[in-house]
C-alpha cells in the first residue's frame, strides 16, 4: 500500500467518524421534523425524523465500505489494454488503488457535507442549504475518475 493510499485511508476514516458523530449528535439534539430532501434551489421539500441522519451516515459508510471491497479485487478482473504483463498489472493495480482511495475520501466528505448541511439548516432555521459544496464533491469525483482513467491509458501505453 502506497503512502498516498495510507493517508487517504486515514482521512476517510476520520471523515466517517466525524460523519457518524454528527449524525448521532443531531439525532439526540434535534426534535421534530428535519429537512431531508432539497429542491434544485436548496429549499427543503421533504421532511423526516432526526434519526434519518443515522440512515444517511449508514449509507455513506456502506458506499465507502463497498469501495474498500472493490479495492481488493484481483488484477485479473481488470480490463487492461495491450498485452498484460506482471509489471503492467502491478502498476495498473496501484493506479486503481489510489483512484479508489481518492474516491473513498471524497464520498466520505460528500456524506459529511450532506449531514452538516442538514444540521446547519435545522439548528439555525435556515431557509435553504448552500449548494456549491455538493457540486464541488461531485466535480471532484468526476475529475479524479478522469485523472485515473488517463493514468491507466498512459500505463497501458508504457508497456
PDB file of C-alpha atoms in Angstrom:
ATOM      1  CA  UNK A   1       0.000   0.000   0.000  1.00  0.00           C
ATOM      2  CA  UNK A   2       1.420   3.364  -1.015  1.00  0.00           C
ATOM      3  CA  UNK A   3       1.858   6.317   1.332  1.00  0.00           C
ATOM      4  CA  UNK A   4      -0.790   8.175  -0.648  1.00  0.00           C
ATOM      5  CA  UNK A   5      -3.306   5.397  -0.131  1.00  0.00           C
ATOM      6  CA  UNK A   6      -2.499   5.104   3.601  1.00  0.00           C
ATOM      7  CA  UNK A   7      -3.009   8.842   4.069  1.00  0.00           C
ATOM      8  CA  UNK A   8      -6.224   8.818   2.036  1.00  0.00           C
ATOM      9  CA  UNK A   9      -7.472   5.909   4.162  1.00  0.00           C
ATOM     10  CA  UNK A  10      -6.692   7.812   7.370  1.00  0.00           C
ATOM     11  CA  UNK A  11      -8.557  10.845   6.038  1.00  0.00           C
ATOM     12  CA  UNK A  12     -11.509   8.655   5.022  1.00  0.00           C
ATOM     13  CA  UNK A  13     -11.747   7.027   8.457  1.00  0.00           C
ATOM     14  CA  UNK A  14     -11.542  10.448  10.129  1.00  0.00           C
ATOM     15  CA  UNK A  15     -14.311  11.841   7.895  1.00  0.00           C
ATOM     16  CA  UNK A  16     -16.510   8.792   8.563  1.00  0.00           C
ATOM     17  CA  UNK A  17     -16.030   9.121  12.325  1.00  0.00           C
ATOM     18  CA  UNK A  18     -16.960  12.815  12.210  1.00  0.00           C
ATOM     19  CA  UNK A  19     -19.944  11.969   9.981  1.00  0.00           C
ATOM     20  CA  UNK A  20     -21.183   9.321  12.420  1.00  0.00           C
ATOM     21  CA  UNK A  21     -20.564  11.616  15.391  1.00  0.00           C
ATOM     22  CA  UNK A  22     -22.550  14.448  13.829  1.00  0.00           C
ATOM     23  CA  UNK A  23     -25.376  12.082  12.869  1.00  0.00           C
ATOM     24  CA  UNK A  24     -25.606  10.716  16.416  1.00  0.00           C
ATOM     25  CA  UNK A  25     -25.397  14.198  17.967  1.00  0.00           C
ATOM     26  CA  UNK A  26     -28.026  15.531  15.565  1.00  0.00           C
ATOM     27  CA  UNK A  27     -30.337  12.620  16.314  1.00  0.00           C
ATOM     28  CA  UNK A  28     -30.008  13.262  20.046  1.00  0.00           C
ATOM     29  CA  UNK A  29     -30.228  17.085  19.960  1.00  0.00           C
ATOM     30  CA  UNK A  30     -32.889  17.666  17.298  1.00  0.00           C
ATOM     31  CA  UNK A  31     -36.569  17.133  17.837  1.00  0.00           C
ATOM     32  CA  UNK A  32     -39.400  17.303  15.368  1.00  0.00           C
ATOM     33  CA  UNK A  33     -39.114  17.100  11.618  1.00  0.00           C
ATOM     34  CA  UNK A  34     -35.873  17.989   9.878  1.00  0.00           C
ATOM     35  CA  UNK A  35     -35.351  18.676   6.170  1.00  0.00           C
ATOM     36  CA  UNK A  36     -34.107  15.555   4.382  1.00  0.00           C
ATOM     37  CA  UNK A  37     -34.514  16.488   0.721  1.00  0.00           C
ATOM     38  CA  UNK A  38     -33.953  19.756  -1.090  1.00  0.00           C
ATOM     39  CA  UNK A  39     -35.116  21.296  -4.378  1.00  0.00           C
ATOM     40  CA  UNK A  40     -32.685  22.500  -7.006  1.00  0.00           C
ATOM     41  CA  UNK A  41     -32.561  25.944  -5.418  1.00  0.00           C
ATOM     42  CA  UNK A  42     -31.635  24.493  -2.000  1.00  0.00           C
ATOM     43  CA  UNK A  43     -35.022  24.874  -0.324  1.00  0.00           C
ATOM     44  CA  UNK A  44     -36.275  21.841   1.632  1.00  0.00           C
ATOM     45  CA  UNK A  45     -39.174  19.987   0.073  1.00  0.00           C
ATOM     46  CA  UNK A  46     -39.330  16.837   2.213  1.00  0.00           C
ATOM     47  CA  UNK A  47     -39.108  16.423   5.955  1.00  0.00           C
ATOM     48  CA  UNK A  48     -38.270  13.477   8.163  1.00  0.00           C
ATOM     49  CA  UNK A  49     -37.340  12.251  11.586  1.00  0.00           C
ATOM     50  CA  UNK A  50     -33.934  13.245  13.067  1.00  0.00           C
ATOM     51  CA  UNK A  51     -32.979   9.557  13.026  1.00  0.00           C
ATOM     52  CA  UNK A  52     -32.795   9.927   9.243  1.00  0.00           C
ATOM     53  CA  UNK A  53     -29.334  11.371   9.873  1.00  0.00           C
ATOM     54  CA  UNK A  54     -28.252   7.914  11.048  1.00  0.00           C
ATOM     55  CA  UNK A  55     -29.593   6.385   7.837  1.00  0.00           C
ATOM     56  CA  UNK A  56     -27.628   8.895   5.754  1.00  0.00           C
ATOM     57  CA  UNK A  57     -24.457   8.134   7.733  1.00  0.00           C
ATOM     58  CA  UNK A  58     -25.077   4.399   7.326  1.00  0.00           C
ATOM     59  CA  UNK A  59     -25.489   4.723   3.556  1.00  0.00           C
ATOM     60  CA  UNK A  60     -22.287   6.770   3.355  1.00  0.00           C
ATOM     61  CA  UNK A  61     -20.383   4.144   5.360  1.00  0.00           C
ATOM     62  CA  UNK A  62     -21.795   1.361   3.154  1.00  0.00           C
ATOM     63  CA  UNK A  63     -20.689   3.113  -0.039  1.00  0.00           C
ATOM     64  CA  UNK A  64     -17.201   3.661   1.340  1.00  0.00           C
ATOM     65  CA  UNK A  65     -17.133   0.028   2.509  1.00  0.00           C
ATOM     66  CA  UNK A  66     -18.120  -1.136  -0.970  1.00  0.00           C
ATOM     67  CA  UNK A  67     -15.238   0.876  -2.418  1.00  0.00           C
ATOM     68  CA  UNK A  68     -12.900  -0.789   0.092  1.00  0.00           C
ATOM     69  CA  UNK A  69     -14.170  -4.220  -1.006  1.00  0.00           C
ATOM     70  CA  UNK A  70     -13.650  -3.316  -4.673  1.00  0.00           C
ATOM     71  CA  UNK A  71     -10.070  -2.322  -3.824  1.00  0.00           C
ATOM     72  CA  UNK A  72      -9.299  -5.961  -3.044  1.00  0.00           C
ATOM     73  CA  UNK A  73     -10.464  -7.269  -6.422  1.00  0.00           C
ATOM     74  CA  UNK A  74      -7.968  -9.268  -8.450  1.00  0.00           C
ATOM     75  CA  UNK A  75      -5.943  -7.697 -11.243  1.00  0.00           C
ATOM     76  CA  UNK A  76      -7.269 -10.463 -13.498  1.00  0.00           C
ATOM     77  CA  UNK A  77     -10.648  -8.708 -13.338  1.00  0.00           C
ATOM     78  CA  UNK A  78      -9.157  -5.506 -14.755  1.00  0.00           C
ATOM     79  CA  UNK A  79      -9.635  -4.709 -18.403  1.00  0.00           C
ATOM     80  CA  UNK A  80      -6.102  -3.622 -19.257  1.00  0.00           C
ATOM     81  CA  UNK A  81      -5.478  -2.658 -22.875  1.00  0.00           C
ATOM     82  CA  UNK A  82      -2.427  -4.120 -24.542  1.00  0.00           C
ATOM     83  CA  UNK A  83      -0.550  -7.239 -23.516  1.00  0.00           C
ATOM     84  CA  UNK A  84      -0.843  -7.716 -19.757  1.00  0.00           C
ATOM     85  CA  UNK A  85       2.485  -8.211 -18.040  1.00  0.00           C
ATOM     86  CA  UNK A  86       3.237  -8.601 -14.345  1.00  0.00           C
ATOM     87  CA  UNK A  87       4.714  -5.083 -14.220  1.00  0.00           C
ATOM     88  CA  UNK A  88       1.785  -3.619 -16.155  1.00  0.00           C
ATOM     89  CA  UNK A  89      -0.714  -5.314 -13.843  1.00  0.00           C
ATOM     90  CA  UNK A  90       1.128  -4.109 -10.732  1.00  0.00           C
ATOM     91  CA  UNK A  91       1.206  -0.516 -11.991  1.00  0.00           C
ATOM     92  CA  UNK A  92      -2.437  -0.648 -13.031  1.00  0.00           C
ATOM     93  CA  UNK A  93      -3.376  -2.113  -9.625  1.00  0.00           C
ATOM     94  CA  UNK A  94      -1.549   0.703  -7.839  1.00  0.00           C
ATOM     95  CA  UNK A  95      -3.259   3.295 -10.051  1.00  0.00           C
ATOM     96  CA  UNK A  96      -6.666   1.718  -9.349  1.00  0.00           C
ATOM     97  CA  UNK A  97      -5.985   1.529  -5.605  1.00  0.00           C
ATOM     98  CA  UNK A  98      -5.019   5.199  -5.492  1.00  0.00           C
ATOM     99  CA  UNK A  99      -8.085   6.176  -7.512  1.00  0.00           C
ATOM    100  CA  UNK A 100     -10.363   4.191  -5.195  1.00  0.00           C
ATOM    101  CA  UNK A 101      -8.666   5.713  -2.121  1.00  0.00           C
ATOM    102  CA  UNK A 102      -9.307   9.180  -3.537  1.00  0.00           C
ATOM    103  CA  UNK A 103     -12.934   8.430  -4.336  1.00  0.00           C
ATOM    104  CA  UNK A 104     -13.490   6.885  -0.877  1.00  0.00           C
ATOM    105  CA  UNK A 105     -12.262  10.077   0.788  1.00  0.00           C
ATOM    106  CA  UNK A 106     -14.390  12.266  -1.486  1.00  0.00           C
ATOM    107  CA  UNK A 107     -17.525  10.159  -0.903  1.00  0.00           C
ATOM    108  CA  UNK A 108     -16.957  10.298   2.864  1.00  0.00           C
ATOM    109  CA  UNK A 109     -16.573  14.078   2.566  1.00  0.00           C
ATOM    110  CA  UNK A 110     -19.720  14.331   0.449  1.00  0.00           C
ATOM    111  CA  UNK A 111     -21.846  12.497   3.015  1.00  0.00           C
ATOM    112  CA  UNK A 112     -20.292  14.529   5.836  1.00  0.00           C
ATOM    113  CA  UNK A 113     -21.225  17.648   3.874  1.00  0.00           C
ATOM    114  CA  UNK A 114     -24.816  16.465   3.416  1.00  0.00           C
ATOM    115  CA  UNK A 115     -25.237  15.764   7.133  1.00  0.00           C
ATOM    116  CA  UNK A 116     -23.566  19.065   8.021  1.00  0.00           C
ATOM    117  CA  UNK A 117     -25.901  20.986   5.713  1.00  0.00           C
ATOM    118  CA  UNK A 118     -28.975  19.303   7.195  1.00  0.00           C
ATOM    119  CA  UNK A 119     -27.774  20.110  10.712  1.00  0.00           C
ATOM    120  CA  UNK A 120     -26.992  23.703   9.751  1.00  0.00           C
ATOM    121  CA  UNK A 121     -30.455  24.237   8.258  1.00  0.00           C
ATOM    122  CA  UNK A 122     -32.111  22.539  11.250  1.00  0.00           C
ATOM    123  CA  UNK A 123     -30.199  24.193  14.095  1.00  0.00           C
ATOM    124  CA  UNK A 124     -30.079  27.687  12.618  1.00  0.00           C
ATOM    125  CA  UNK A 125     -33.527  27.624  10.976  1.00  0.00           C
ATOM    126  CA  UNK A 126     -32.155  28.468   7.543  1.00  0.00           C
ATOM    127  CA  UNK A 127     -34.472  28.583   4.547  1.00  0.00           C
ATOM    128  CA  UNK A 128     -32.130  26.678   2.237  1.00  0.00           C
ATOM    129  CA  UNK A 129     -28.817  24.835   2.037  1.00  0.00           C
ATOM    130  CA  UNK A 130     -25.699  26.081   0.303  1.00  0.00           C
ATOM    131  CA  UNK A 131     -25.480  24.190  -2.987  1.00  0.00           C
ATOM    132  CA  UNK A 132     -21.870  24.622  -4.066  1.00  0.00           C
ATOM    133  CA  UNK A 133     -20.284  22.084  -1.634  1.00  0.00           C
ATOM    134  CA  UNK A 134     -22.300  19.199  -3.085  1.00  0.00           C
ATOM    135  CA  UNK A 135     -21.448  20.232  -6.640  1.00  0.00           C
ATOM    136  CA  UNK A 136     -17.786  20.565  -5.634  1.00  0.00           C
ATOM    137  CA  UNK A 137     -17.672  16.991  -4.310  1.00  0.00           C
ATOM    138  CA  UNK A 138     -19.372  15.645  -7.434  1.00  0.00           C
ATOM    139  CA  UNK A 139     -16.901  17.559  -9.617  1.00  0.00           C
ATOM    140  CA  UNK A 140     -14.024  16.133  -7.556  1.00  0.00           C
ATOM    141  CA  UNK A 141     -15.301  12.585  -8.084  1.00  0.00           C
ATOM    142  CA  UNK A 142     -15.567  13.165 -11.839  1.00  0.00           C
ATOM    143  CA  UNK A 143     -12.145  14.849 -12.042  1.00  0.00           C
ATOM    144  CA  UNK A 144     -10.379  12.129 -10.038  1.00  0.00           C
ATOM    145  CA  UNK A 145     -12.036   9.416 -12.148  1.00  0.00           C
ATOM    146  CA  UNK A 146     -10.940  11.153 -15.338  1.00  0.00           C
ATOM    147  CA  UNK A 147      -7.396  11.526 -13.972  1.00  0.00           C
ATOM    148  CA  UNK A 148      -7.349   7.820 -13.006  1.00  0.00           C
ATOM    149  CA  UNK A 149      -8.545   6.784 -16.474  1.00  0.00           C
ATOM    150  CA  UNK A 150      -5.928   8.946 -18.176  1.00  0.00           C
ATOM    151  CA  UNK A 151      -3.240   7.437 -15.916  1.00  0.00           C
ATOM    152  CA  UNK A 152      -4.478   3.926 -16.772  1.00  0.00           C
ATOM    153  CA  UNK A 153      -4.253   4.696 -20.503  1.00  0.00           C
ATOM    154  CA  UNK A 154      -0.712   6.032 -20.080  1.00  0.00           C
ATOM    155  CA  UNK A 155       0.308   2.961 -18.109  1.00  0.00           C
ATOM    156  CA  UNK A 156      -1.087   0.652 -20.782  1.00  0.00           C
ATOM    157  CA  UNK A 157       0.809   2.599 -23.450  1.00  0.00           C
ATOM    158  CA  UNK A 158       4.098   2.325 -21.473  1.00  0.00           C
ATOM    159  CA  UNK A 159       4.178  -1.476 -21.516  1.00  0.00           C
TER     160      UNK A 159
END
